[in-house]
């Protein structure tokens, strides 16, 4: 499903939609599930962490924000999977 939504809205568009959907009680769980799938897709595609930071909207957010926490997890997983390209 993430691939279909990404094709229609683009990486950044989908990321922003999921960010907004997590703020609404009725769509929160689905948004978290889709974002988890999106992060797996990015990791499988070896998406550059700098781009993921931008796509998650982590820039300009507090260090304890959800976006920063998601990015920290992505970066940890990325570095574990791609040891020779650690950032």
PDB file of N, CA and C in Angstrom:
ATOM      1  N   UNK A   1       0.818  -1.192   0.000  1.00  0.00           N
ATOM      2  CA  UNK A   1       0.000   0.000   0.000  1.00  0.00           C
ATOM      3  C   UNK A   1       0.866   1.261   0.000  1.00  0.00           C
ATOM      4  N   UNK A   2       1.986   1.216   0.728  1.00  0.00           N
ATOM      5  CA  UNK A   2       2.872   2.381   0.786  1.00  0.00           C
ATOM      6  C   UNK A   2       3.393   2.723  -0.603  1.00  0.00           C
ATOM      7  N   UNK A   3       3.722   1.713  -1.377  1.00  0.00           N
ATOM      8  CA  UNK A   3       4.236   1.962  -2.724  1.00  0.00           C
ATOM      9  C   UNK A   3       3.180   2.656  -3.589  1.00  0.00           C
ATOM     10  N   UNK A   4       1.940   2.228  -3.485  1.00  0.00           N
ATOM     11  CA  UNK A   4       0.860   2.846  -4.262  1.00  0.00           C
ATOM     12  C   UNK A   4       0.684   4.302  -3.851  1.00  0.00           C
ATOM     13  N   UNK A   5       0.654   4.557  -2.546  1.00  0.00           N
ATOM     14  CA  UNK A   5       0.498   5.929  -2.054  1.00  0.00           C
ATOM     15  C   UNK A   5       1.695   6.798  -2.432  1.00  0.00           C
ATOM     16  N   UNK A   6       2.891   6.218  -2.397  1.00  0.00           N
ATOM     17  CA  UNK A   6       4.091   6.962  -2.776  1.00  0.00           C
ATOM     18  C   UNK A   6       4.045   7.318  -4.253  1.00  0.00           C
ATOM     19  N   UNK A   7       3.600   6.391  -5.080  1.00  0.00           N
ATOM     20  CA  UNK A   7       3.486   6.660  -6.513  1.00  0.00           C
ATOM     21  C   UNK A   7       2.518   7.809  -6.759  1.00  0.00           C
ATOM     22  N   UNK A   8       1.423   7.826  -6.038  1.00  0.00           N
ATOM     23  CA  UNK A   8       0.406   8.868  -6.236  1.00  0.00           C
ATOM     24  C   UNK A   8       0.816  10.223  -5.657  1.00  0.00           C
ATOM     25  N   UNK A   9       1.400  10.227  -4.450  1.00  0.00           N
ATOM     26  CA  UNK A   9       1.653  11.484  -3.747  1.00  0.00           C
ATOM     27  C   UNK A   9       3.125  11.857  -3.621  1.00  0.00           C
ATOM     28  N   UNK A  10       4.021  10.936  -3.921  1.00  0.00           N
ATOM     29  CA  UNK A  10       5.450  11.188  -3.765  1.00  0.00           C
ATOM     30  C   UNK A  10       5.887  10.925  -2.333  1.00  0.00           C
ATOM     31  N   UNK A  11       7.203  10.768  -2.155  1.00  0.00           N
ATOM     32  CA  UNK A  11       7.754  10.475  -0.819  1.00  0.00           C
ATOM     33  C   UNK A  11       7.413  11.581   0.175  1.00  0.00           C
ATOM     34  N   UNK A  12       7.660  12.808  -0.226  1.00  0.00           N
ATOM     35  CA  UNK A  12       7.433  13.930   0.691  1.00  0.00           C
ATOM     36  C   UNK A  12       5.949  14.130   0.972  1.00  0.00           C
ATOM     37  N   UNK A  13       5.122  14.023  -0.060  1.00  0.00           N
ATOM     38  CA  UNK A  13       3.683  14.182   0.124  1.00  0.00           C
ATOM     39  C   UNK A  13       3.111  13.149   1.074  1.00  0.00           C
ATOM     40  N   UNK A  14       3.514  11.902   0.895  1.00  0.00           N
ATOM     41  CA  UNK A  14       3.028  10.838   1.778  1.00  0.00           C
ATOM     42  C   UNK A  14       3.526  11.046   3.202  1.00  0.00           C
ATOM     43  N   UNK A  15       4.775  11.426   3.346  1.00  0.00           N
ATOM     44  CA  UNK A  15       5.322  11.670   4.691  1.00  0.00           C
ATOM     45  C   UNK A  15       4.535  12.745   5.419  1.00  0.00           C
ATOM     46  N   UNK A  16       4.206  13.817   4.717  1.00  0.00           N
ATOM     47  CA  UNK A  16       3.452  14.903   5.340  1.00  0.00           C
ATOM     48  C   UNK A  16       2.028  14.466   5.681  1.00  0.00           C
ATOM     49  N   UNK A  17       1.413  13.674   4.797  1.00  0.00           N
ATOM     50  CA  UNK A  17       0.065  13.166   5.090  1.00  0.00           C
ATOM     51  C   UNK A  17       0.068  12.284   6.331  1.00  0.00           C
ATOM     52  N   UNK A  18       1.070  11.422   6.433  1.00  0.00           N
ATOM     53  CA  UNK A  18       1.146  10.529   7.590  1.00  0.00           C
ATOM     54  C   UNK A  18       1.390  11.318   8.872  1.00  0.00           C
ATOM     55  N   UNK A  19       2.210  12.336   8.776  1.00  0.00           N
ATOM     56  CA  UNK A  19       2.482  13.179   9.944  1.00  0.00           C
ATOM     57  C   UNK A  19       1.178  13.807  10.450  1.00  0.00           C
ATOM     58  N   UNK A  20       0.373  14.321   9.535  1.00  0.00           N
ATOM     59  CA  UNK A  20      -0.909  14.937   9.912  1.00  0.00           C
ATOM     60  C   UNK A  20      -1.902  13.885  10.414  1.00  0.00           C
ATOM     61  N   UNK A  21      -1.916  12.723   9.761  1.00  0.00           N
ATOM     62  CA  UNK A  21      -2.867  11.669  10.144  1.00  0.00           C
ATOM     63  C   UNK A  21      -2.588  11.139  11.545  1.00  0.00           C
ATOM     64  N   UNK A  22      -1.337  11.206  11.986  1.00  0.00           N
ATOM     65  CA  UNK A  22      -0.998  10.742  13.337  1.00  0.00           C
ATOM     66  C   UNK A  22      -1.556  11.667  14.409  1.00  0.00           C
ATOM     67  N   UNK A  23      -1.988  12.853  14.010  1.00  0.00           N
ATOM     68  CA  UNK A  23      -2.528  13.820  14.963  1.00  0.00           C
ATOM     69  C   UNK A  23      -4.031  13.661  15.169  1.00  0.00           C
ATOM     70  N   UNK A  24      -4.658  12.756  14.409  1.00  0.00           N
ATOM     71  CA  UNK A  24      -6.106  12.543  14.482  1.00  0.00           C
ATOM     72  C   UNK A  24      -6.365  11.150  15.051  1.00  0.00           C
ATOM     73  N   UNK A  25      -7.158  11.092  16.083  1.00  0.00           N
ATOM     74  CA  UNK A  25      -7.404   9.826  16.767  1.00  0.00           C
ATOM     75  C   UNK A  25      -7.884   8.699  15.872  1.00  0.00           C
ATOM     76  N   UNK A  26      -8.764   9.004  14.926  1.00  0.00           N
ATOM     77  CA  UNK A  26      -9.336   7.951  14.086  1.00  0.00           C
ATOM     78  C   UNK A  26      -8.370   7.437  13.019  1.00  0.00           C
ATOM     79  N   UNK A  27      -7.324   8.183  12.726  1.00  0.00           N
ATOM     80  CA  UNK A  27      -6.364   7.757  11.695  1.00  0.00           C
ATOM     81  C   UNK A  27      -4.972   7.489  12.260  1.00  0.00           C
ATOM     82  N   UNK A  28      -4.814   7.705  13.542  1.00  0.00           N
ATOM     83  CA  UNK A  28      -3.492   7.610  14.169  1.00  0.00           C
ATOM     84  C   UNK A  28      -2.845   6.235  13.994  1.00  0.00           C
ATOM     85  N   UNK A  29      -3.559   5.171  14.303  1.00  0.00           N
ATOM     86  CA  UNK A  29      -2.977   3.826  14.224  1.00  0.00           C
ATOM     87  C   UNK A  29      -2.595   3.472  12.792  1.00  0.00           C
ATOM     88  N   UNK A  30      -3.480   3.752  11.848  1.00  0.00           N
ATOM     89  CA  UNK A  30      -3.179   3.447  10.453  1.00  0.00           C
ATOM     90  C   UNK A  30      -1.963   4.246   9.984  1.00  0.00           C
ATOM     91  N   UNK A  31      -1.883   5.501  10.392  1.00  0.00           N
ATOM     92  CA  UNK A  31      -0.751   6.335   9.999  1.00  0.00           C
ATOM     93  C   UNK A  31       0.556   5.781  10.556  1.00  0.00           C
ATOM     94  N   UNK A  32       0.545   5.337  11.806  1.00  0.00           N
ATOM     95  CA  UNK A  32       1.755   4.746  12.390  1.00  0.00           C
ATOM     96  C   UNK A  32       2.159   3.478  11.645  1.00  0.00           C
ATOM     97  N   UNK A  33       1.176   2.648  11.316  1.00  0.00           N
ATOM     98  CA  UNK A  33       1.465   1.409  10.583  1.00  0.00           C
ATOM     99  C   UNK A  33       2.034   1.704   9.196  1.00  0.00           C
ATOM    100  N   UNK A  34       1.440   2.667   8.510  1.00  0.00           N
ATOM    101  CA  UNK A  34       1.930   3.030   7.178  1.00  0.00           C
ATOM    102  C   UNK A  34       3.319   3.659   7.252  1.00  0.00           C
ATOM    103  N   UNK A  35       3.549   4.470   8.272  1.00  0.00           N
ATOM    104  CA  UNK A  35       4.870   5.082   8.393  1.00  0.00           C
ATOM    105  C   UNK A  35       5.933   4.033   8.698  1.00  0.00           C
ATOM    106  N   UNK A  36       5.579   3.058   9.492  1.00  0.00           N
ATOM    107  CA  UNK A  36       6.503   1.961   9.774  1.00  0.00           C
ATOM    108  C   UNK A  36       6.862   1.246   8.468  1.00  0.00           C
ATOM    109  N   UNK A  37       5.857   0.983   7.647  1.00  0.00           N
ATOM    110  CA  UNK A  37       6.100   0.341   6.347  1.00  0.00           C
ATOM    111  C   UNK A  37       6.940   1.243   5.443  1.00  0.00           C
ATOM    112  N   UNK A  38       6.703   2.538   5.519  1.00  0.00           N
ATOM    113  CA  UNK A  38       7.485   3.489   4.724  1.00  0.00           C
ATOM    114  C   UNK A  38       8.955   3.459   5.148  1.00  0.00           C
ATOM    115  N   UNK A  39       9.211   3.410   6.439  1.00  0.00           N
ATOM    116  CA  UNK A  39      10.591   3.362   6.926  1.00  0.00           C
ATOM    117  C   UNK A  39      11.289   2.073   6.494  1.00  0.00           C
ATOM    118  N   UNK A  40      10.566   0.966   6.525  1.00  0.00           N
ATOM    119  CA  UNK A  40      11.129  -0.308   6.058  1.00  0.00           C
ATOM    120  C   UNK A  40      11.459  -0.205   4.572  1.00  0.00           C
ATOM    121  N   UNK A  41      10.568   0.391   3.821  1.00  0.00           N
ATOM    122  CA  UNK A  41      10.786   0.568   2.375  1.00  0.00           C
ATOM    123  C   UNK A  41      12.025   1.420   2.123  1.00  0.00           C
ATOM    124  N   UNK A  42      12.165   2.496   2.882  1.00  0.00           N
ATOM    125  CA  UNK A  42      13.341   3.357   2.728  1.00  0.00           C
ATOM    126  C   UNK A  42      14.609   2.600   3.080  1.00  0.00           C
ATOM    127  N   UNK A  43      14.554   1.836   4.143  1.00  0.00           N
ATOM    128  CA  UNK A  43      15.726   1.071   4.564  1.00  0.00           C
ATOM    129  C   UNK A  43      16.087   0.025   3.511  1.00  0.00           C
ATOM    130  N   UNK A  44      15.108  -0.679   3.012  1.00  0.00           N
ATOM    131  CA  UNK A  44      15.358  -1.678   1.967  1.00  0.00           C
ATOM    132  C   UNK A  44      15.929  -1.038   0.707  1.00  0.00           C
ATOM    133  N   UNK A  45      15.517   0.200   0.436  1.00  0.00           N
ATOM    134  CA  UNK A  45      16.005   0.927  -0.727  1.00  0.00           C
ATOM    135  C   UNK A  45      17.280   1.706  -0.462  1.00  0.00           C
ATOM    136  N   UNK A  46      17.819   1.565   0.745  1.00  0.00           N
ATOM    137  CA  UNK A  46      19.057   2.241   1.156  1.00  0.00           C
ATOM    138  C   UNK A  46      18.940   3.763   0.977  1.00  0.00           C
ATOM    139  N   UNK A  47      17.788   4.290   1.394  1.00  0.00           N
ATOM    140  CA  UNK A  47      17.529   5.723   1.280  1.00  0.00           C
ATOM    141  C   UNK A  47      18.502   6.502   2.161  1.00  0.00           C
ATOM    142  N   UNK A  48      19.103   7.519   1.604  1.00  0.00           N
ATOM    143  CA  UNK A  48      20.089   8.335   2.312  1.00  0.00           C
ATOM    144  C   UNK A  48      19.478   8.923   3.592  1.00  0.00           C
ATOM    145  N   UNK A  49      20.139   8.762   4.735  1.00  0.00           N
ATOM    146  CA  UNK A  49      19.613   9.293   5.993  1.00  0.00           C
ATOM    147  C   UNK A  49      19.343  10.802   5.957  1.00  0.00           C
ATOM    148  N   UNK A  50      20.136  11.550   5.221  1.00  0.00           N
ATOM    149  CA  UNK A  50      19.895  12.998   5.130  1.00  0.00           C
ATOM    150  C   UNK A  50      18.542  13.283   4.486  1.00  0.00           C
ATOM    151  N   UNK A  51      18.203  12.508   3.466  1.00  0.00           N
ATOM    152  CA  UNK A  51      16.910  12.677   2.811  1.00  0.00           C
ATOM    153  C   UNK A  51      15.780  12.230   3.735  1.00  0.00           C
ATOM    154  N   UNK A  52      15.975  11.142   4.448  1.00  0.00           N
ATOM    155  CA  UNK A  52      14.955  10.650   5.380  1.00  0.00           C
ATOM    156  C   UNK A  52      14.700  11.689   6.470  1.00  0.00           C
ATOM    157  N   UNK A  53      15.753  12.316   6.971  1.00  0.00           N
ATOM    158  CA  UNK A  53      15.615  13.377   7.973  1.00  0.00           C
ATOM    159  C   UNK A  53      14.696  14.471   7.434  1.00  0.00           C
ATOM    160  N   UNK A  54      14.924  14.854   6.186  1.00  0.00           N
ATOM    161  CA  UNK A  54      14.106  15.893   5.548  1.00  0.00           C
ATOM    162  C   UNK A  54      12.673  15.409   5.337  1.00  0.00           C
ATOM    163  N   UNK A  55      12.520  14.198   4.803  1.00  0.00           N
ATOM    164  CA  UNK A  55      11.188  13.672   4.510  1.00  0.00           C
ATOM    165  C   UNK A  55      10.334  13.513   5.762  1.00  0.00           C
ATOM    166  N   UNK A  56      10.960  13.166   6.871  1.00  0.00           N
ATOM    167  CA  UNK A  56      10.221  13.026   8.130  1.00  0.00           C
ATOM    168  C   UNK A  56       9.834  14.378   8.720  1.00  0.00           C
ATOM    169  N   UNK A  57      10.388  15.451   8.187  1.00  0.00           N
ATOM    170  CA  UNK A  57      10.103  16.772   8.729  1.00  0.00           C
ATOM    171  C   UNK A  57      10.766  16.986  10.073  1.00  0.00           C
ATOM    172  N   UNK A  58      11.918  16.351  10.272  1.00  0.00           N
ATOM    173  CA  UNK A  58      12.603  16.420  11.567  1.00  0.00           C
ATOM    174  C   UNK A  58      13.355  17.731  11.767  1.00  0.00           C
ATOM    175  N   UNK A  59      13.713  18.392  10.688  1.00  0.00           N
ATOM    176  CA  UNK A  59      14.441  19.659  10.808  1.00  0.00           C
ATOM    177  C   UNK A  59      13.550  20.685  11.507  1.00  0.00           C
ATOM    178  N   UNK A  60      14.113  21.381  12.451  1.00  0.00           N
ATOM    179  CA  UNK A  60      13.376  22.419  13.158  1.00  0.00           C
ATOM    180  C   UNK A  60      12.434  21.906  14.235  1.00  0.00           C
ATOM    181  N   UNK A  61      12.460  20.607  14.503  1.00  0.00           N
ATOM    182  CA  UNK A  61      11.617  20.064  15.570  1.00  0.00           C
ATOM    183  C   UNK A  61      12.469  19.877  16.825  1.00  0.00           C
ATOM    184  N   UNK A  62      11.842  19.874  17.993  1.00  0.00           N
ATOM    185  CA  UNK A  62      12.611  19.644  19.221  1.00  0.00           C
ATOM    186  C   UNK A  62      13.305  18.283  19.186  1.00  0.00           C
ATOM    187  N   UNK A  63      14.394  18.171  19.905  1.00  0.00           N
ATOM    188  CA  UNK A  63      15.168  16.925  19.914  1.00  0.00           C
ATOM    189  C   UNK A  63      14.378  15.744  20.459  1.00  0.00           C
ATOM    190  N   UNK A  64      13.337  16.007  21.237  1.00  0.00           N
ATOM    191  CA  UNK A  64      12.532  14.911  21.787  1.00  0.00           C
ATOM    192  C   UNK A  64      11.236  14.691  20.999  1.00  0.00           C
ATOM    193  N   UNK A  65      11.170  15.186  19.770  1.00  0.00           N
ATOM    194  CA  UNK A  65       9.960  15.045  18.959  1.00  0.00           C
ATOM    195  C   UNK A  65       9.838  13.638  18.378  1.00  0.00           C
ATOM    196  N   UNK A  66       8.636  13.286  17.960  1.00  0.00           N
ATOM    197  CA  UNK A  66       8.395  11.989  17.318  1.00  0.00           C
ATOM    198  C   UNK A  66       9.239  11.841  16.059  1.00  0.00           C
ATOM    199  N   UNK A  67       9.332  12.933  15.310  1.00  0.00           N
ATOM    200  CA  UNK A  67      10.081  12.890  14.056  1.00  0.00           C
ATOM    201  C   UNK A  67      11.549  12.577  14.304  1.00  0.00           C
ATOM    202  N   UNK A  68      12.116  13.201  15.321  1.00  0.00           N
ATOM    203  CA  UNK A  68      13.529  12.940  15.647  1.00  0.00           C
ATOM    204  C   UNK A  68      13.712  11.510  16.152  1.00  0.00           C
ATOM    205  N   UNK A  69      12.748  11.026  16.926  1.00  0.00           N
ATOM    206  CA  UNK A  69      12.832   9.648  17.425  1.00  0.00           C
ATOM    207  C   UNK A  69      12.756   8.648  16.270  1.00  0.00           C
ATOM    208  N   UNK A  70      11.869   8.904  15.318  1.00  0.00           N
ATOM    209  CA  UNK A  70      11.772   8.037  14.142  1.00  0.00           C
ATOM    210  C   UNK A  70      13.069   8.068  13.344  1.00  0.00           C
ATOM    211  N   UNK A  71      13.624   9.270  13.188  1.00  0.00           N
ATOM    212  CA  UNK A  71      14.872   9.381  12.441  1.00  0.00           C
ATOM    213  C   UNK A  71      16.004   8.652  13.163  1.00  0.00           C
ATOM    214  N   UNK A  72      16.071   8.791  14.473  1.00  0.00           N
ATOM    215  CA  UNK A  72      17.126   8.114  15.243  1.00  0.00           C
ATOM    216  C   UNK A  72      17.032   6.601  15.057  1.00  0.00           C
ATOM    217  N   UNK A  73      15.811   6.066  15.052  1.00  0.00           N
ATOM    218  CA  UNK A  73      15.628   4.634  14.823  1.00  0.00           C
ATOM    219  C   UNK A  73      16.057   4.266  13.409  1.00  0.00           C
ATOM    220  N   UNK A  74      15.664   5.074  12.433  1.00  0.00           N
ATOM    221  CA  UNK A  74      16.054   4.795  11.047  1.00  0.00           C
ATOM    222  C   UNK A  74      17.578   4.793  10.925  1.00  0.00           C
ATOM    223  N   UNK A  75      18.225   5.789  11.494  1.00  0.00           N
ATOM    224  CA  UNK A  75      19.680   5.901  11.393  1.00  0.00           C
ATOM    225  C   UNK A  75      20.368   4.710  12.062  1.00  0.00           C
ATOM    226  N   UNK A  76      19.862   4.300  13.209  1.00  0.00           N
ATOM    227  CA  UNK A  76      20.422   3.130  13.898  1.00  0.00           C
ATOM    228  C   UNK A  76      20.281   1.882  13.030  1.00  0.00           C
ATOM    229  N   UNK A  77      19.089   1.675  12.482  1.00  0.00           N
ATOM    230  CA  UNK A  77      18.849   0.514  11.619  1.00  0.00           C
ATOM    231  C   UNK A  77      19.688   0.588  10.345  1.00  0.00           C
ATOM    232  N   UNK A  78      19.804   1.773   9.781  1.00  0.00           N
ATOM    233  CA  UNK A  78      20.591   1.984   8.562  1.00  0.00           C
ATOM    234  C   UNK A  78      22.056   1.632   8.816  1.00  0.00           C
ATOM    235  N   UNK A  79      22.598   2.161   9.890  1.00  0.00           N
ATOM    236  CA  UNK A  79      24.002   1.895  10.209  1.00  0.00           C
ATOM    237  C   UNK A  79      24.241   0.423  10.533  1.00  0.00           C
ATOM    238  N   UNK A  80      23.269  -0.226  11.158  1.00  0.00           N
ATOM    239  CA  UNK A  80      23.413  -1.654  11.458  1.00  0.00           C
ATOM    240  C   UNK A  80      23.378  -2.497  10.183  1.00  0.00           C
ATOM    241  N   UNK A  81      22.547  -2.091   9.246  1.00  0.00           N
ATOM    242  CA  UNK A  81      22.387  -2.863   8.012  1.00  0.00           C
ATOM    243  C   UNK A  81      23.506  -2.598   7.009  1.00  0.00           C
ATOM    244  N   UNK A  82      23.963  -1.356   6.969  1.00  0.00           N
ATOM    245  CA  UNK A  82      24.969  -0.963   5.985  1.00  0.00           C
ATOM    246  C   UNK A  82      26.229  -0.490   6.706  1.00  0.00           C
ATOM    247  N   UNK A  83      26.885  -1.391   7.388  1.00  0.00           N
ATOM    248  CA  UNK A  83      28.039  -1.080   8.237  1.00  0.00           C
ATOM    249  C   UNK A  83      29.103  -0.283   7.496  1.00  0.00           C
ATOM    250  N   UNK A  84      29.381  -0.639   6.275  1.00  0.00           N
ATOM    251  CA  UNK A  84      30.450   0.022   5.519  1.00  0.00           C
ATOM    252  C   UNK A  84      30.093   1.425   5.065  1.00  0.00           C
ATOM    253  N   UNK A  85      28.828   1.825   5.195  1.00  0.00           N
ATOM    254  CA  UNK A  85      28.419   3.161   4.783  1.00  0.00           C
ATOM    255  C   UNK A  85      27.859   3.948   5.956  1.00  0.00           C
ATOM    256  N   UNK A  86      28.300   3.636   7.172  1.00  0.00           N
ATOM    257  CA  UNK A  86      27.788   4.293   8.375  1.00  0.00           C
ATOM    258  C   UNK A  86      27.967   5.794   8.275  1.00  0.00           C
ATOM    259  N   UNK A  87      26.957   6.521   8.807  1.00  0.00           N
ATOM    260  CA  UNK A  87      27.009   7.980   8.788  1.00  0.00           C
ATOM    261  C   UNK A  87      27.247   8.509  10.174  1.00  0.00           C
TER     262      UNK A  87
END
